[in-house]
Structure formats: C-alpha cells, structure tokens
Amino acid sequence: MVIEDNIFGGDVIGVTNFGGLEGQIGVEAFDSANDYVKLMKSIFDFESIRKLCSSPKFTFCHDALHGVVGAYAKHIFVEQLGAQENSLLICVSKEDFGGGHPDSNFTYARELAASMGLIKSSPQVEPTECGIAVDGNANRDMILSKRFFVIPLDLVAIIATNAYEVIKKNTGDDTSSFTYEAIFGED
C-alpha cells in the first residue's frame, strides 16, 4: 500500500500503526538511502573512492536531472564519499523533473556537459575531471570525462570487462570457476 507523506506528518522512520477496516495496519517507513549505501559498500571500495573524491586534484560533477537519484546523491557523494556539495547539479528530486526532461544526454544535461568542456560555447575554465548524469528513473546514465564522452554501449563493455572482478570480490571465489550456468542458473 502506498501512503502519501502527509499521513505521516513528515519524514518518519519506523513503524506507524493505523486503524483500518479489519483492525490495526502497521506501515513501515525506512531510509532507502542507508540500505542502498550498505549494498554499494559491499560491492565497491568506498574508502578508495573517498580518497579520490576528497582529493583537491580531482573534480567531480553529478547531475540527477531532478530524478529519483537526486534523493541519494548528497548522502552518497557528499556524506559518504567526501565530494564537495557544489559538485551536485539538479539533485533535488521533483515529481515533474523541475519542468525539464529527465534524459541523461547532452541536450538535457547541458550544464554538466558544459562543465566537462564538451560544449564549445562554454567559458574557457578548466573542465571537471569526471561527470555523471542519470535519467529520471535511474536506468540510464551518461559518463563523461574531461573533454571525453563514454557512449552507453562502451559503458556496457566497461561493466562487462570488469564483471568477473566484481563477482570475485563479492564471492571470494576464483573467477575461473564461473560459467554461464553458475552465474545465471541452468536453463
């Protein structure tokens, strides 16, 4: 059951009981950002990423395009990984995406692309080292580097190239024992 925020009277974490037609109904509200961070910490080396993000030699920019990821951005990038808060662009989640379009591409993530030195009309300032834009529901992204764009198909190749290392890190097994059947189950 989905219940609007105003029934809880704000951000309430925990179980709230309501009287229903068939008796008491318990509704649990939880902080999904904390659960997500716990999962990400089991996959990625947050300490190494934190060292990179907090380095004065590294600049980073994240554009959530007012989508769902905006709710997680500050918690993950600023509080957990030590990035500067001003590295977050358009990271306040809005139901209507702030009147914009939530596609993570050069047209709609224009401010990010400009900060990366990828738009010729941009002022001549030193471009950001790493940039990420995520679409409204967080199922597509765009990764940028200083004056360089990683196309989505290349991103899939990067993920595939490193998949065995991620599996090995999280299982402790030798990746040579992984087969299609072992990973995805038998058909």
CSV table of C-alpha atoms in Angstrom, one decimal:
chain,number,residue,atom,x,y,z
A,1,MET,CA,0.0,0.0,0.0
A,2,VAL,CA,1.3,3.5,-0.9
A,3,ILE,CA,0.6,6.2,1.6
A,4,GLU,CA,1.2,9.9,1.0
A,5,ASP,CA,3.8,11.7,3.2
A,6,ASN,CA,1.2,13.9,4.8
A,7,ILE,CA,-0.4,11.0,6.7
A,8,PHE,CA,3.0,10.5,8.5
A,9,GLY,CA,3.3,14.2,9.1
A,10,GLY,CA,6.8,14.4,7.5
A,11,ASP,CA,9.8,12.1,7.4
A,12,VAL,CA,9.1,9.4,9.9
A,13,ILE,CA,11.3,6.3,10.1
A,14,GLY,CA,9.9,3.3,11.7
A,15,VAL,CA,6.5,1.6,12.0
A,16,THR,CA,3.4,3.6,12.3
A,17,ASN,CA,0.1,1.9,13.1
A,18,PHE,CA,-3.2,3.0,11.6
A,19,GLY,CA,-6.7,1.8,12.3
A,20,GLY,CA,-8.2,0.0,9.3
A,21,LEU,CA,-11.4,-1.7,8.4
A,22,GLU,CA,-10.0,-5.0,9.5
A,23,GLY,CA,-8.1,-3.7,12.6
A,24,GLN,CA,-4.6,-2.2,13.0
A,25,ILE,CA,-2.4,-1.9,10.0
A,26,GLY,CA,1.4,-1.4,10.5
A,27,VAL,CA,3.2,0.7,7.9
A,28,GLU,CA,7.0,0.7,8.0
A,29,ALA,CA,8.9,3.7,6.6
A,30,PHE,CA,12.6,3.2,6.1
A,31,ASP,CA,15.6,5.2,4.8
A,32,SER,CA,16.3,3.5,1.5
A,33,ALA,CA,19.5,5.6,1.0
A,34,ASN,CA,21.1,3.8,4.0
A,35,ASP,CA,20.1,0.4,2.7
A,36,TYR,CA,21.5,1.4,-0.8
A,37,VAL,CA,24.8,2.6,0.7
A,38,LYS,CA,25.2,-0.6,2.6
A,39,LEU,CA,24.7,-2.6,-0.6
A,40,MET,CA,27.1,-0.3,-2.6
A,41,LYS,CA,29.7,-0.7,0.1
A,42,SER,CA,29.6,-4.4,-0.3
A,43,ILE,CA,30.3,-4.0,-4.0
A,44,PHE,CA,32.7,-1.1,-4.2
A,45,ASP,CA,35.7,0.1,-2.2
A,46,PHE,CA,34.2,3.2,-0.7
A,47,GLU,CA,37.5,4.1,1.1
A,48,SER,CA,39.4,4.3,-2.2
A,49,ILE,CA,36.6,6.2,-3.9
A,50,ARG,CA,36.5,8.6,-0.9
A,51,LYS,CA,40.3,9.2,-1.2
A,52,LEU,CA,39.7,10.1,-4.9
A,53,CYS,CA,36.6,12.3,-4.3
A,54,SER,CA,38.2,14.2,-1.4
A,55,SER,CA,41.4,14.9,-3.3
A,56,PRO,CA,41.9,18.6,-4.3
A,57,LYS,CA,43.3,17.4,-7.6
A,58,PHE,CA,40.1,15.6,-8.6
A,59,THR,CA,36.9,17.3,-9.6
A,60,PHE,CA,33.6,15.6,-9.9
A,61,CYS,CA,30.1,16.6,-11.0
A,62,HIS,CA,26.8,14.6,-10.7
A,63,ASP,CA,23.6,15.6,-12.5
A,64,ALA,CA,20.4,13.8,-11.4
A,65,LEU,CA,18.1,15.9,-13.7
A,66,HIS,CA,15.6,16.2,-10.8
A,67,GLY,CA,15.1,12.4,-10.9
A,68,VAL,CA,14.9,9.8,-8.2
A,69,VAL,CA,18.7,9.5,-7.8
A,70,GLY,CA,18.8,13.1,-6.5
A,71,ALA,CA,17.4,11.9,-3.2
A,72,TYR,CA,20.5,9.7,-2.8
A,73,ALA,CA,23.2,12.0,-4.3
A,74,LYS,CA,24.1,14.1,-1.3
A,75,HIS,CA,24.1,11.1,1.1
A,76,ILE,CA,26.3,9.0,-1.1
A,77,PHE,CA,28.6,11.5,-2.9
A,78,VAL,CA,29.0,14.2,-0.2
A,79,GLU,CA,28.4,12.5,3.1
A,80,GLN,CA,29.9,9.0,2.3
A,81,LEU,CA,32.5,9.8,-0.4
A,82,GLY,CA,33.6,13.3,0.6
A,83,ALA,CA,32.8,15.1,-2.7
A,84,GLN,CA,32.0,18.8,-2.5
A,85,GLU,CA,28.3,19.7,-2.2
A,86,ASN,CA,28.7,22.1,-5.2
A,87,SER,CA,29.6,19.1,-7.3
A,88,LEU,CA,25.9,18.1,-7.3
A,89,LEU,CA,23.8,19.6,-10.1
A,90,ILE,CA,20.0,19.4,-10.3
A,91,CYS,CA,19.9,16.8,-7.5
A,92,VAL,CA,16.6,17.8,-5.8
A,93,SER,CA,14.1,15.1,-6.8
A,94,LYS,CA,10.9,16.7,-8.3
A,95,GLU,CA,7.8,14.9,-9.4
A,96,ASP,CA,7.8,16.9,-12.7
A,97,PHE,CA,11.6,16.9,-13.1
A,98,GLY,CA,11.6,20.6,-12.5
A,99,GLY,CA,9.9,21.2,-15.8
A,100,GLY,CA,12.9,19.7,-17.6
A,101,HIS,CA,13.4,16.5,-19.4
A,102,PRO,CA,15.0,13.7,-17.4
A,103,ASP,CA,17.1,12.1,-20.2
A,104,SER,CA,20.8,11.8,-19.5
A,105,ASN,CA,22.2,13.2,-22.7
A,106,PHE,CA,24.0,16.4,-24.0
A,107,THR,CA,20.7,18.1,-24.7
A,108,TYR,CA,19.2,17.8,-21.2
A,109,ALA,CA,22.3,17.6,-19.1
A,110,ARG,CA,23.8,20.6,-20.8
A,111,GLU,CA,25.2,22.2,-17.6
A,112,LEU,CA,27.1,19.1,-16.9
A,113,ALA,CA,28.4,18.8,-20.5
A,114,ALA,CA,29.5,22.4,-20.3
A,115,SER,CA,31.4,21.8,-17.0
A,116,MET,CA,33.2,19.0,-18.8
A,117,GLY,CA,34.5,21.2,-21.6
A,118,LEU,CA,32.3,19.4,-24.1
A,119,ILE,CA,30.3,22.4,-25.4
A,120,LYS,CA,32.3,24.9,-27.5
A,121,SER,CA,30.3,27.9,-26.2
A,122,SER,CA,31.4,27.1,-22.6
A,123,PRO,CA,33.7,29.6,-20.9
A,124,GLN,CA,37.4,28.7,-21.0
A,125,VAL,CA,37.7,27.2,-17.5
A,126,GLU,CA,39.5,24.0,-16.5
A,127,PRO,CA,36.9,21.2,-17.2
A,128,THR,CA,35.7,18.9,-14.5
A,129,GLU,CA,37.6,15.5,-14.3
A,130,CYS,CA,34.6,13.2,-14.0
A,131,GLY,CA,30.9,13.8,-14.7
A,132,ILE,CA,27.8,11.6,-14.4
A,133,ALA,CA,24.2,12.2,-15.4
A,134,VAL,CA,21.5,9.8,-14.5
A,135,ASP,CA,18.0,9.8,-16.1
A,136,GLY,CA,14.8,10.3,-14.2
A,137,ASN,CA,14.3,6.7,-13.0
A,138,ALA,CA,18.0,5.8,-12.9
A,139,ASN,CA,18.1,3.1,-15.5
A,140,ARG,CA,20.3,5.0,-17.9
A,141,ASP,CA,23.3,7.2,-17.4
A,142,MET,CA,25.9,9.2,-19.2
A,143,ILE,CA,29.5,9.2,-18.0
A,144,LEU,CA,31.8,12.0,-19.1
A,145,SER,CA,35.5,12.8,-18.6
A,146,LYS,CA,37.4,16.0,-19.2
A,147,ARG,CA,36.6,16.7,-22.9
A,148,PHE,CA,35.6,13.0,-23.4
A,149,PHE,CA,32.2,11.2,-23.6
A,150,VAL,CA,31.7,7.5,-22.8
A,151,ILE,CA,28.8,6.3,-25.1
A,152,PRO,CA,26.3,3.9,-23.4
A,153,LEU,CA,27.5,0.9,-25.4
A,154,ASP,CA,31.0,1.5,-24.3
A,155,LEU,CA,29.7,1.7,-20.7
A,156,VAL,CA,28.2,-1.7,-21.1
A,157,ALA,CA,31.5,-3.0,-22.4
A,158,ILE,CA,33.3,-1.5,-19.4
A,159,ILE,CA,30.9,-3.1,-17.0
A,160,ALA,CA,31.2,-6.5,-18.8
A,161,THR,CA,35.0,-6.3,-18.8
A,162,ASN,CA,35.1,-5.9,-15.0
A,163,ALA,CA,32.2,-8.2,-14.1
A,164,TYR,CA,34.4,-11.1,-13.1
A,165,GLU,CA,36.4,-9.0,-10.7
A,166,VAL,CA,33.2,-7.7,-9.1
A,167,ILE,CA,31.9,-11.3,-8.8
A,168,LYS,CA,35.3,-12.5,-7.4
A,169,LYS,CA,35.4,-9.6,-4.9
A,170,ASN,CA,32.0,-10.4,-3.6
A,171,THR,CA,32.2,-14.2,-3.5
A,172,GLY,CA,35.9,-14.8,-2.8
A,173,ASP,CA,35.8,-17.4,-5.5
A,174,ASP,CA,38.3,-17.9,-8.3
A,175,THR,CA,36.6,-16.4,-11.4
A,176,SER,CA,37.9,-19.3,-13.5
A,177,SER,CA,35.2,-21.5,-11.9
A,178,PHE,CA,32.4,-19.1,-13.1
A,179,THR,CA,30.4,-20.4,-16.0
A,180,TYR,CA,27.2,-19.1,-17.5
A,181,GLU,CA,25.3,-21.7,-15.6
A,182,ALA,CA,27.0,-20.9,-12.3
A,183,ILE,CA,26.2,-17.2,-12.6
A,184,PHE,CA,22.7,-17.3,-14.2
A,185,GLY,CA,21.5,-20.8,-13.4
A,186,GLU,CA,20.7,-23.6,-15.7
A,187,ASP,CA,18.1,-23.2,-18.4
